[in-house]
PDB file of C-alpha atoms and ligand atoms in Angstrom:
ATOM      1  CA  UNK A   1      -8.999   3.942  22.172  1.00  0.00           C
ATOM      2  CA  UNK A   2      -9.272   7.708  21.827  1.00  0.00           C
ATOM      3  CA  UNK A   3     -12.836   8.850  21.262  1.00  0.00           C
ATOM      4  CA  UNK A   4     -12.829  10.710  17.935  1.00  0.00           C
ATOM      5  CA  UNK A   5     -16.103  12.525  17.215  1.00  0.00           C
ATOM      6  CA  UNK A   6     -17.629  11.280  13.933  1.00  0.00           C
ATOM      7  CA  UNK A   7     -18.250  14.824  12.718  1.00  0.00           C
ATOM      8  CA  UNK A   8     -14.581  15.770  12.993  1.00  0.00           C
ATOM      9  CA  UNK A   9     -13.553  17.065   9.527  1.00  0.00           C
ATOM     10  CA  UNK A  10     -10.585  14.712   9.448  1.00  0.00           C
ATOM     11  CA  UNK A  11     -12.278  11.750  11.125  1.00  0.00           C
ATOM     12  CA  UNK A  12     -11.005   9.088   8.702  1.00  0.00           C
ATOM     13  CA  UNK A  13      -7.426  10.265   8.881  1.00  0.00           C
ATOM     14  CA  UNK A  14      -7.484  10.275  12.686  1.00  0.00           C
ATOM     15  CA  UNK A  15      -9.085   6.821  12.775  1.00  0.00           C
ATOM     16  CA  UNK A  16      -6.346   5.503  10.488  1.00  0.00           C
ATOM     17  CA  UNK A  17      -3.711   6.965  12.798  1.00  0.00           C
ATOM     18  CA  UNK A  18      -5.475   5.291  15.709  1.00  0.00           C
ATOM     19  CA  UNK A  19      -5.281   1.894  13.955  1.00  0.00           C
ATOM     20  CA  UNK A  20      -1.495   2.240  13.636  1.00  0.00           C
ATOM     21  CA  UNK A  21      -1.221   3.124  17.332  1.00  0.00           C
ATOM     22  CA  UNK A  22      -3.265   0.033  18.153  1.00  0.00           C
ATOM     23  CA  UNK A  23      -0.981  -1.988  15.868  1.00  0.00           C
ATOM     24  CA  UNK A  24       2.023  -0.852  17.896  1.00  0.00           C
ATOM     25  CA  UNK A  25       0.220  -1.669  21.152  1.00  0.00           C
ATOM     26  CA  UNK A  26      -0.655  -5.163  19.873  1.00  0.00           C
ATOM     27  CA  UNK A  27       2.955  -5.729  18.855  1.00  0.00           C
ATOM     28  CA  UNK A  28       2.210  -6.162  15.134  1.00  0.00           C
ATOM     29  CA  UNK A  29       3.482  -2.744  14.021  1.00  0.00           C
ATOM     30  CA  UNK A  30       7.020  -1.550  14.730  1.00  0.00           C
ATOM     31  CA  UNK A  31       7.534   1.800  16.429  1.00  0.00           C
ATOM     32  CA  UNK A  32       8.969   3.253  13.190  1.00  0.00           C
ATOM     33  CA  UNK A  33       5.614   2.449  11.593  1.00  0.00           C
ATOM     34  CA  UNK A  34       4.335   5.584  13.338  1.00  0.00           C
ATOM     35  CA  UNK A  35       6.850   7.683  11.417  1.00  0.00           C
ATOM     36  CA  UNK A  36       5.963   6.044   8.093  1.00  0.00           C
ATOM     37  CA  UNK A  37       2.295   6.785   8.832  1.00  0.00           C
ATOM     38  CA  UNK A  38       3.153  10.424   9.573  1.00  0.00           C
ATOM     39  CA  UNK A  39       4.964  10.764   6.275  1.00  0.00           C
ATOM     40  CA  UNK A  40       2.011   9.181   4.529  1.00  0.00           C
ATOM     41  CA  UNK A  41      -0.449  11.552   6.229  1.00  0.00           C
ATOM     42  CA  UNK A  42       1.486  14.572   4.979  1.00  0.00           C
ATOM     43  CA  UNK A  43       1.232  13.363   1.388  1.00  0.00           C
ATOM     44  CA  UNK A  44      -2.401  12.389   1.811  1.00  0.00           C
ATOM     45  CA  UNK A  45      -3.115  15.944   2.943  1.00  0.00           C
ATOM     46  CA  UNK A  46      -1.541  17.201  -0.294  1.00  0.00           C
ATOM     47  CA  UNK A  47      -3.793  14.862  -2.272  1.00  0.00           C
ATOM     48  CA  UNK A  48      -6.868  16.206  -0.494  1.00  0.00           C
ATOM     49  CA  UNK A  49      -7.335  12.822   1.262  1.00  0.00           C
ATOM     50  CA  UNK A  50      -9.105  11.459  -1.794  1.00  0.00           C
ATOM     51  CA  UNK A  51      -8.482   8.928  -4.553  1.00  0.00           C
ATOM     52  CA  UNK A  52      -7.133  10.938  -7.471  1.00  0.00           C
ATOM     53  CA  UNK A  53      -7.894   9.859 -11.091  1.00  0.00           C
ATOM     54  CA  UNK A  54      -4.349   8.549 -11.731  1.00  0.00           C
ATOM     55  CA  UNK A  55      -4.661   6.313  -8.645  1.00  0.00           C
ATOM     56  CA  UNK A  56      -7.889   4.840 -10.011  1.00  0.00           C
ATOM     57  CA  UNK A  57      -6.108   4.076 -13.291  1.00  0.00           C
ATOM     58  CA  UNK A  58      -3.144   2.495 -11.468  1.00  0.00           C
ATOM     59  CA  UNK A  59      -5.568   0.456  -9.334  1.00  0.00           C
ATOM     60  CA  UNK A  60      -7.269  -0.834 -12.479  1.00  0.00           C
ATOM     61  CA  UNK A  61      -3.898  -1.859 -13.913  1.00  0.00           C
ATOM     62  CA  UNK A  62      -2.904  -3.515 -10.641  1.00  0.00           C
ATOM     63  CA  UNK A  63      -6.131  -5.527 -10.628  1.00  0.00           C
ATOM     64  CA  UNK A  64      -5.589  -6.624 -14.242  1.00  0.00           C
ATOM     65  CA  UNK A  65      -1.976  -7.657 -13.525  1.00  0.00           C
ATOM     66  CA  UNK A  66      -3.037  -9.612 -10.432  1.00  0.00           C
ATOM     67  CA  UNK A  67      -5.772 -11.481 -12.293  1.00  0.00           C
ATOM     68  CA  UNK A  68      -3.340 -12.273 -15.153  1.00  0.00           C
ATOM     69  CA  UNK A  69      -0.594 -13.467 -12.776  1.00  0.00           C
ATOM     70  CA  UNK A  70       0.362 -17.144 -12.662  1.00  0.00           C
ATOM     71  CA  UNK A  71       1.724 -16.990  -9.124  1.00  0.00           C
ATOM     72  CA  UNK A  72       0.783 -13.739  -7.390  1.00  0.00           C
ATOM     73  CA  UNK A  73       1.858 -13.032  -3.807  1.00  0.00           C
ATOM     74  CA  UNK A  74       0.842 -10.289  -1.386  1.00  0.00           C
ATOM     75  CA  UNK A  75       3.635  -9.074   0.897  1.00  0.00           C
ATOM     76  CA  UNK A  76       2.548  -7.823   4.317  1.00  0.00           C
ATOM     77  CA  UNK A  77       4.301  -5.545   6.815  1.00  0.00           C
ATOM     78  CA  UNK A  78       3.266  -4.212  10.210  1.00  0.00           C
ATOM     79  CA  UNK A  79       1.485  -1.109   8.891  1.00  0.00           C
ATOM     80  CA  UNK A  80      -0.568  -2.928   6.263  1.00  0.00           C
ATOM     81  CA  UNK A  81      -1.574  -5.582   8.792  1.00  0.00           C
ATOM     82  CA  UNK A  82      -2.738  -2.890  11.232  1.00  0.00           C
ATOM     83  CA  UNK A  83      -4.651  -0.915   8.609  1.00  0.00           C
ATOM     84  CA  UNK A  84      -6.166  -3.406   6.167  1.00  0.00           C
ATOM     85  CA  UNK A  85      -5.923  -6.973   7.536  1.00  0.00           C
ATOM     86  CA  UNK A  86      -9.452  -7.873   6.472  1.00  0.00           C
ATOM     87  CA  UNK A  87      -8.919  -6.588   2.925  1.00  0.00           C
ATOM     88  CA  UNK A  88      -5.545  -8.349   2.596  1.00  0.00           C
ATOM     89  CA  UNK A  89      -7.180 -11.643   3.501  1.00  0.00           C
ATOM     90  CA  UNK A  90     -10.069 -11.020   1.123  1.00  0.00           C
ATOM     91  CA  UNK A  91      -7.769 -10.189  -1.798  1.00  0.00           C
ATOM     92  CA  UNK A  92      -5.577 -13.192  -1.038  1.00  0.00           C
ATOM     93  CA  UNK A  93      -8.598 -15.516  -1.079  1.00  0.00           C
ATOM     94  CA  UNK A  94     -10.045 -14.018  -4.277  1.00  0.00           C
ATOM     95  CA  UNK A  95      -6.756 -14.440  -6.148  1.00  0.00           C
ATOM     96  CA  UNK A  96      -5.607 -17.683  -4.527  1.00  0.00           C
ATOM     97  CA  UNK A  97      -2.461 -15.715  -3.673  1.00  0.00           C
ATOM     98  CA  UNK A  98      -0.615 -16.394  -0.425  1.00  0.00           C
ATOM     99  CA  UNK A  99       0.176 -13.601   2.012  1.00  0.00           C
ATOM    100  CA  UNK A 100       3.840 -13.388   3.014  1.00  0.00           C
ATOM    101  CA  UNK A 101       4.996 -11.460   6.066  1.00  0.00           C
ATOM    102  CA  UNK A 102       8.197  -9.579   5.279  1.00  0.00           C
ATOM    103  CA  UNK A 103       9.576  -6.989   7.682  1.00  0.00           C
ATOM    104  CA  UNK A 104      12.373  -4.440   7.658  1.00  0.00           C
ATOM    105  CA  UNK A 105      12.666  -4.265  11.454  1.00  0.00           C
ATOM    106  CA  UNK A 106      12.211  -7.976  11.902  1.00  0.00           C
ATOM    107  CA  UNK A 107      11.749 -10.027  15.026  1.00  0.00           C
ATOM    108  CA  UNK A 108      10.427 -13.570  14.945  1.00  0.00           C
ATOM    109  CA  UNK A 109       7.907 -12.589  17.605  1.00  0.00           C
ATOM    110  CA  UNK A 110       6.439  -9.806  15.464  1.00  0.00           C
ATOM    111  CA  UNK A 111       6.304 -12.066  12.372  1.00  0.00           C
ATOM    112  CA  UNK A 112       4.385 -14.621  14.419  1.00  0.00           C
ATOM    113  CA  UNK A 113       1.998 -12.015  15.802  1.00  0.00           C
ATOM    114  CA  UNK A 114       1.203 -10.719  12.310  1.00  0.00           C
ATOM    115  CA  UNK A 115       0.616 -14.263  11.034  1.00  0.00           C
ATOM    116  CA  UNK A 116      -1.788 -14.959  13.903  1.00  0.00           C
ATOM    117  CA  UNK A 117      -3.510 -11.614  13.386  1.00  0.00           C
ATOM    118  CA  UNK A 118      -4.099 -12.374   9.686  1.00  0.00           C
ATOM    119  CA  UNK A 119      -5.309 -15.853  10.573  1.00  0.00           C
ATOM    120  CA  UNK A 120      -7.831 -14.328  12.979  1.00  0.00           C
ATOM    121  CA  UNK A 121      -9.348 -12.690   9.856  1.00  0.00           C
ATOM    122  CA  UNK A 122      -9.531 -16.082   8.124  1.00  0.00           C
ATOM    123  CA  UNK A 123      -6.263 -16.071   6.125  1.00  0.00           C
ATOM    124  CA  UNK A 124      -5.786 -19.500   4.537  1.00  0.00           C
ATOM    125  CA  UNK A 125      -2.077 -19.309   3.752  1.00  0.00           C
ATOM    126  CA  UNK A 126       0.400 -16.991   5.443  1.00  0.00           C
ATOM    127  CA  UNK A 127       4.079 -17.463   4.636  1.00  0.00           C
ATOM    128  CA  UNK A 128       7.061 -15.804   6.258  1.00  0.00           C
ATOM    129  CA  UNK A 129       7.638 -17.746   9.479  1.00  0.00           C
ATOM    130  CA  UNK A 130      10.397 -19.845   7.902  1.00  0.00           C
ATOM    131  CA  UNK A 131      12.067 -18.069   4.967  1.00  0.00           C
ATOM    132  CA  UNK A 132      14.106 -20.510   2.862  1.00  0.00           C
ATOM    133  CA  UNK A 133      15.590 -18.211   0.198  1.00  0.00           C
ATOM    134  CA  UNK A 134      17.499 -14.931  -0.025  1.00  0.00           C
ATOM    135  CA  UNK A 135      17.201 -12.056  -2.467  1.00  0.00           C
ATOM    136  CA  UNK A 136      20.905 -11.762  -3.278  1.00  0.00           C
ATOM    137  CA  UNK A 137      20.950  -8.010  -3.927  1.00  0.00           C
ATOM    138  CA  UNK A 138      19.484  -6.994  -0.580  1.00  0.00           C
ATOM    139  CA  UNK A 139      21.316  -6.554   2.679  1.00  0.00           C
ATOM    140  CA  UNK A 140      18.362  -5.720   4.962  1.00  0.00           C
ATOM    141  CA  UNK A 141      16.323  -8.292   6.869  1.00  0.00           C
ATOM    142  CA  UNK A 142      13.821  -8.104   4.035  1.00  0.00           C
ATOM    143  CA  UNK A 143      16.105 -10.241   1.874  1.00  0.00           C
ATOM    144  CA  UNK A 144      14.929 -13.435   3.591  1.00  0.00           C
ATOM    145  CA  UNK A 145      11.890 -14.678   1.669  1.00  0.00           C
ATOM    146  CA  UNK A 146       9.970 -17.868   0.981  1.00  0.00           C
ATOM    147  CA  UNK A 147      10.679 -19.779  -2.211  1.00  0.00           C
ATOM    148  CA  UNK A 148       7.018 -20.688  -2.722  1.00  0.00           C
ATOM    149  CA  UNK A 149       6.035 -17.081  -2.067  1.00  0.00           C
ATOM    150  CA  UNK A 150       7.908 -13.956  -3.051  1.00  0.00           C
ATOM    151  CA  UNK A 151      10.959 -15.723  -4.516  1.00  0.00           C
ATOM    152  CA  UNK A 152       9.099 -17.530  -7.296  1.00  0.00           C
ATOM    153  CA  UNK A 153       6.172 -15.126  -7.721  1.00  0.00           C
ATOM    154  CA  UNK A 154       5.671 -13.416 -11.079  1.00  0.00           C
ATOM    155  CA  UNK A 155       3.578 -10.582  -9.613  1.00  0.00           C
ATOM    156  CA  UNK A 156       4.250  -9.233  -6.116  1.00  0.00           C
ATOM    157  CA  UNK A 157       1.778  -6.860  -4.532  1.00  0.00           C
ATOM    158  CA  UNK A 158       3.639  -4.975  -1.821  1.00  0.00           C
ATOM    159  CA  UNK A 159       1.516  -2.250  -0.333  1.00  0.00           C
ATOM    160  CA  UNK A 160       3.961   0.062   1.483  1.00  0.00           C
ATOM    161  CA  UNK A 161       7.199  -1.226   0.062  1.00  0.00           C
ATOM    162  CA  UNK A 162      10.694   0.085   0.645  1.00  0.00           C
ATOM    163  CA  UNK A 163      12.619   1.375  -2.337  1.00  0.00           C
ATOM    164  CA  UNK A 164      15.572  -1.030  -2.170  1.00  0.00           C
ATOM    165  CA  UNK A 165      13.492  -4.145  -2.222  1.00  0.00           C
ATOM    166  CA  UNK A 166      11.229  -2.833  -4.946  1.00  0.00           C
ATOM    167  CA  UNK A 167      14.277  -2.308  -7.166  1.00  0.00           C
ATOM    168  CA  UNK A 168      15.649  -5.767  -6.313  1.00  0.00           C
ATOM    169  CA  UNK A 169      12.342  -7.459  -7.118  1.00  0.00           C
ATOM    170  CA  UNK A 170      12.152  -5.607 -10.444  1.00  0.00           C
ATOM    171  CA  UNK A 171      15.689  -6.752 -11.288  1.00  0.00           C
ATOM    172  CA  UNK A 172      14.501 -10.322 -10.678  1.00  0.00           C
ATOM    173  CA  UNK A 173      12.007  -9.744 -13.500  1.00  0.00           C
ATOM    174  CA  UNK A 174       8.892  -9.471 -11.350  1.00  0.00           C
ATOM    175  CA  UNK A 175       5.942  -7.167 -11.789  1.00  0.00           C
ATOM    176  CA  UNK A 176       5.847  -5.116  -8.585  1.00  0.00           C
ATOM    177  CA  UNK A 177       2.640  -3.391  -7.518  1.00  0.00           C
ATOM    178  CA  UNK A 178       2.948  -0.880  -4.672  1.00  0.00           C
ATOM    179  CA  UNK A 179       0.729   1.584  -2.846  1.00  0.00           C
ATOM    180  CA  UNK A 180       2.617   4.698  -1.788  1.00  0.00           C
ATOM    181  CA  UNK A 181       1.228   8.136  -1.023  1.00  0.00           C
ATOM    182  CA  UNK A 182       4.544   9.723  -1.978  1.00  0.00           C
ATOM    183  CA  UNK A 183       4.882   9.883  -5.774  1.00  0.00           C
ATOM    184  CA  UNK A 184       8.508  10.998  -5.361  1.00  0.00           C
ATOM    185  CA  UNK A 185       9.705   8.013  -3.313  1.00  0.00           C
ATOM    186  CA  UNK A 186      12.163   5.498  -4.748  1.00  0.00           C
ATOM    187  CA  UNK A 187       9.459   2.896  -4.246  1.00  0.00           C
ATOM    188  CA  UNK A 188       6.995   4.800  -6.417  1.00  0.00           C
ATOM    189  CA  UNK A 189       9.609   5.493  -9.076  1.00  0.00           C
ATOM    190  CA  UNK A 190      10.897   1.933  -9.322  1.00  0.00           C
ATOM    191  CA  UNK A 191       7.585   0.039  -9.171  1.00  0.00           C
ATOM    192  CA  UNK A 192       5.888  -1.453 -12.240  1.00  0.00           C
ATOM    193  CA  UNK A 193       2.618   0.002 -10.963  1.00  0.00           C
ATOM    194  CA  UNK A 194       2.450   2.510  -8.113  1.00  0.00           C
ATOM    195  CA  UNK A 195      -0.955   3.459  -6.749  1.00  0.00           C
ATOM    196  CA  UNK A 196      -0.548   6.923  -5.204  1.00  0.00           C
ATOM    197  CA  UNK A 197      -3.293   6.591  -2.629  1.00  0.00           C
ATOM    198  CA  UNK A 198      -3.842   5.751   1.003  1.00  0.00           C
ATOM    199  CA  UNK A 199      -3.800   1.997   1.513  1.00  0.00           C
ATOM    200  CA  UNK A 200      -7.123   2.251   3.371  1.00  0.00           C
ATOM    201  CA  UNK A 201      -8.767   3.599   0.194  1.00  0.00           C
ATOM    202  CA  UNK A 202      -6.682   1.646  -2.325  1.00  0.00           C
ATOM    203  CA  UNK A 203      -7.338  -1.872  -0.990  1.00  0.00           C
ATOM    204  CA  UNK A 204     -11.157  -1.810  -1.194  1.00  0.00           C
ATOM    205  CA  UNK A 205     -10.817  -0.348  -4.722  1.00  0.00           C
ATOM    206  CA  UNK A 206      -8.440  -3.127  -5.824  1.00  0.00           C
ATOM    207  CA  UNK A 207     -10.796  -5.770  -4.415  1.00  0.00           C
ATOM    208  CA  UNK A 208     -13.754  -4.343  -6.330  1.00  0.00           C
ATOM    209  CA  UNK A 209     -11.702  -4.128  -9.541  1.00  0.00           C
ATOM    210  CA  UNK A 210     -10.325  -7.671  -9.204  1.00  0.00           C
ATOM    211  CA  UNK A 211     -13.899  -8.873  -8.902  1.00  0.00           C
ATOM    212  CA  UNK A 212     -14.767  -7.030 -12.121  1.00  0.00           C
ATOM    213  CA  UNK A 213     -11.603  -8.133 -13.994  1.00  0.00           C
ATOM    214  CA  UNK A 214     -12.100 -11.807 -13.188  1.00  0.00           C
ATOM    215  CA  UNK A 215     -14.808 -11.986 -15.832  1.00  0.00           C
ATOM    216  CA  UNK A 216     -12.682 -10.389 -18.577  1.00  0.00           C
ATOM    217  CA  UNK A 217     -10.612 -12.036 -21.317  1.00  0.00           C
ATOM    218  CA  UNK A 218      -6.824 -12.371 -21.113  1.00  0.00           C
ATOM    219  CA  UNK A 219      -6.331 -10.071 -24.112  1.00  0.00           C
ATOM    220  CA  UNK A 220      -8.506  -7.373 -22.518  1.00  0.00           C
ATOM    221  CA  UNK A 221      -6.472  -7.544 -19.300  1.00  0.00           C
ATOM    222  CA  UNK A 222      -3.144  -7.625 -21.137  1.00  0.00           C
ATOM    223  CA  UNK A 223      -4.124  -4.499 -23.048  1.00  0.00           C
ATOM    224  CA  UNK A 224      -4.720  -2.647 -19.771  1.00  0.00           C
ATOM    225  CA  UNK A 225      -1.335  -3.743 -18.394  1.00  0.00           C
ATOM    226  CA  UNK A 226       0.560  -2.941 -21.626  1.00  0.00           C
ATOM    227  CA  UNK A 227      -1.066   0.464 -21.912  1.00  0.00           C
ATOM    228  CA  UNK A 228       0.072   1.588 -18.457  1.00  0.00           C
ATOM    229  CA  UNK A 229       3.019   3.944 -18.037  1.00  0.00           C
ATOM    230  CA  UNK A 230       4.096   4.270 -14.402  1.00  0.00           C
ATOM    231  CA  UNK A 231       6.181   7.391 -14.989  1.00  0.00           C
ATOM    232  CA  UNK A 232       3.328   9.170 -16.743  1.00  0.00           C
ATOM    233  CA  UNK A 233       0.979   8.080 -13.962  1.00  0.00           C
ATOM    234  CA  UNK A 234       3.283   9.555 -11.296  1.00  0.00           C
ATOM    235  CA  UNK A 235       3.500  12.805 -13.288  1.00  0.00           C
ATOM    236  CA  UNK A 236      -0.300  12.887 -13.308  1.00  0.00           C
ATOM    237  CA  UNK A 237      -0.311  12.349  -9.526  1.00  0.00           C
ATOM    238  CA  UNK A 238       2.049  15.318  -9.123  1.00  0.00           C
ATOM    239  CA  UNK A 239      -0.324  17.306 -11.350  1.00  0.00           C
ATOM    240  CA  UNK A 240      -3.205  16.500  -8.982  1.00  0.00           C
ATOM    241  CA  UNK A 241      -1.099  17.632  -6.018  1.00  0.00           C
ATOM    242  CA  UNK A 242      -0.286  20.983  -7.703  1.00  0.00           C
ATOM    243  CA  UNK A 243      -3.952  21.475  -8.575  1.00  0.00           C
ATOM    244  CA  UNK A 244      -5.104  20.680  -5.078  1.00  0.00           C
ATOM    245  CA  UNK A 245      -2.497  22.966  -3.508  1.00  0.00           C
ATOM    246  CA  UNK A 246      -3.531  25.814  -5.779  1.00  0.00           C
ATOM    247  CA  UNK A 247      -7.161  25.273  -4.787  1.00  0.00           C
ATOM    248  CA  UNK A 248      -6.309  25.169  -1.076  1.00  0.00           C
ATOM    249  CA  UNK A 249      -4.235  28.338  -1.515  1.00  0.00           C
ATOM    250  CA  UNK A 250      -7.132  30.206  -3.161  1.00  0.00           C
ATOM    251  CA  UNK A 251      -9.493  29.115  -0.388  1.00  0.00           C
ATOM    252  CA  UNK A 252      -7.157  30.403   2.315  1.00  0.00           C
ATOM    253  CA  UNK A 253      -8.557  33.973   2.746  1.00  0.00           C
ATOM    254  CA  UNK A 254     -12.089  32.570   3.174  1.00  0.00           C
ATOM    255  CA  UNK A 255     -10.961  30.168   5.865  1.00  0.00           C
ATOM    256  CA  UNK A 256      -9.185  33.002   7.694  1.00  0.00           C
ATOM    257  CA  UNK A 257     -12.317  35.190   7.492  1.00  0.00           C
ATOM    258  CA  UNK A 258     -14.439  32.423   9.006  1.00  0.00           C
ATOM    259  CA  UNK A 259     -11.997  31.920  11.872  1.00  0.00           C
ATOM    260  CA  UNK A 260     -12.134  35.591  12.938  1.00  0.00           C
TER     261      UNK A 260
HETATM  262  P1  LIG B   1      11.685   4.954  -0.279  1.00  0.00           P
HETATM  263  O1  LIG B   1      10.482   4.418  -0.951  1.00  0.00           O
HETATM  264  O2  LIG B   1      12.159   6.237  -0.917  1.00  0.00           O
HETATM  265  O3  LIG B   1      12.727   3.906  -0.098  1.00  0.00           O
HETATM  266  P2  LIG B   1      10.983   4.471   2.390  1.00  0.00           P
HETATM  267  O4  LIG B   1      10.173   3.315   1.936  1.00  0.00           O
HETATM  268  O5  LIG B   1      12.243   4.247   3.104  1.00  0.00           O
HETATM  269  O6  LIG B   1      11.271   5.424   1.148  1.00  0.00           O
HETATM  270  P3  LIG B   1       9.395   5.008   4.642  1.00  0.00           P
HETATM  271  O7  LIG B   1       9.928   5.852   5.725  1.00  0.00           O
HETATM  272  O8  LIG B   1       9.337   3.546   4.835  1.00  0.00           O
HETATM  273  O9  LIG B   1      10.061   5.376   3.251  1.00  0.00           O
HETATM  274  O10 LIG B   1       7.989   5.642   4.379  1.00  0.00           O
HETATM  275  C1  LIG B   1       6.911   4.907   4.139  1.00  0.00           C
HETATM  276  C2  LIG B   1       6.263   5.315   2.834  1.00  0.00           C
HETATM  277  O11 LIG B   1       4.954   4.788   2.888  1.00  0.00           O
HETATM  278  C3  LIG B   1       6.142   6.828   2.632  1.00  0.00           C
HETATM  279  O12 LIG B   1       6.456   7.154   1.299  1.00  0.00           O
HETATM  280  C4  LIG B   1       4.650   7.123   2.893  1.00  0.00           C
HETATM  281  O13 LIG B   1       4.150   8.115   2.027  1.00  0.00           O
HETATM  282  C5  LIG B   1       4.010   5.773   2.573  1.00  0.00           C
HETATM  283  N1  LIG B   1       2.829   5.520   3.407  1.00  0.00           N
HETATM  284  C6  LIG B   1       2.734   5.567   4.762  1.00  0.00           C
HETATM  285  N2  LIG B   1       1.493   5.275   5.181  1.00  0.00           N
HETATM  286  C7  LIG B   1       0.766   5.029   4.058  1.00  0.00           C
HETATM  287  C8  LIG B   1      -0.587   4.660   3.832  1.00  0.00           C
HETATM  288  N3  LIG B   1      -1.449   4.504   4.826  1.00  0.00           N
HETATM  289  N4  LIG B   1      -0.960   4.461   2.545  1.00  0.00           N
HETATM  290  C9  LIG B   1      -0.090   4.604   1.519  1.00  0.00           C
HETATM  291  N5  LIG B   1       1.205   4.977   1.674  1.00  0.00           N
HETATM  292  C10 LIG B   1       1.638   5.171   2.922  1.00  0.00           C
HETATM  293 MG1  LIG B   2       8.769   3.634   0.324  1.00  0.00          MG
END
């Protein structure tokens, strides 16, 4: 592994990149996962590599929806497994929600490797090795799902989703929670709740909030879910991006002076 000095100003971002590279080397992340990570990094840069207020609100709503769910499921792909395996397992255990491996660039070997990787973190139930149902509206490999998992779930948490499947799951009447750094993506726009944040920051936040929400009444949780407007939340995320860009722009002459 590349030795990244801890005092590097973008240490966390570089470490995250390193985890994806390791994922590819281990065979759990597809090569295109590197490109997805790059796209994510660009948007994270625009956010200032921080959790913006609208993301905290979306995370709170996601936690409430997950605690309210009758049959929640957490969908896992190669990037999420590489970045937040421990957190995925923790959330799954807290909610009693199975993990289901579902890949766009699917090979049985990679599915198996991800399942074993999650099990090495103590996962109790990982579905996806033998899908027994299809999502009729999808043509990609992601249409093959498990009946006891994604197919019958009422709430699906799909960190790093692709737009097509998000739309298909919504059409099936499911609440779809996604994490996507790009507030303009089809995924973000079609989700019930999109958390515009890096998955490495969003997952620990969701876990903490689920812990808090577990002690709350159903009506309290329902009020949070009903009061959430995904479109407004994405507009707020864009507002944070504008604000951050303006700030970076104003700081520019000072940075240039220092560099001379
Ligand atoms: P669409 O949602 O419009 O269908 P897509 O899903 O096809 O687009 P991909 O190429 O799969 O787009 O890009 C992956 C998406 O995941 C990008 O929007 C990127 O911002 C987001 N992303 C990548 N890494 C992370 C991360 N670590 N945390 C959160 N989001 C991420
Ligand atoms: Mg997407």
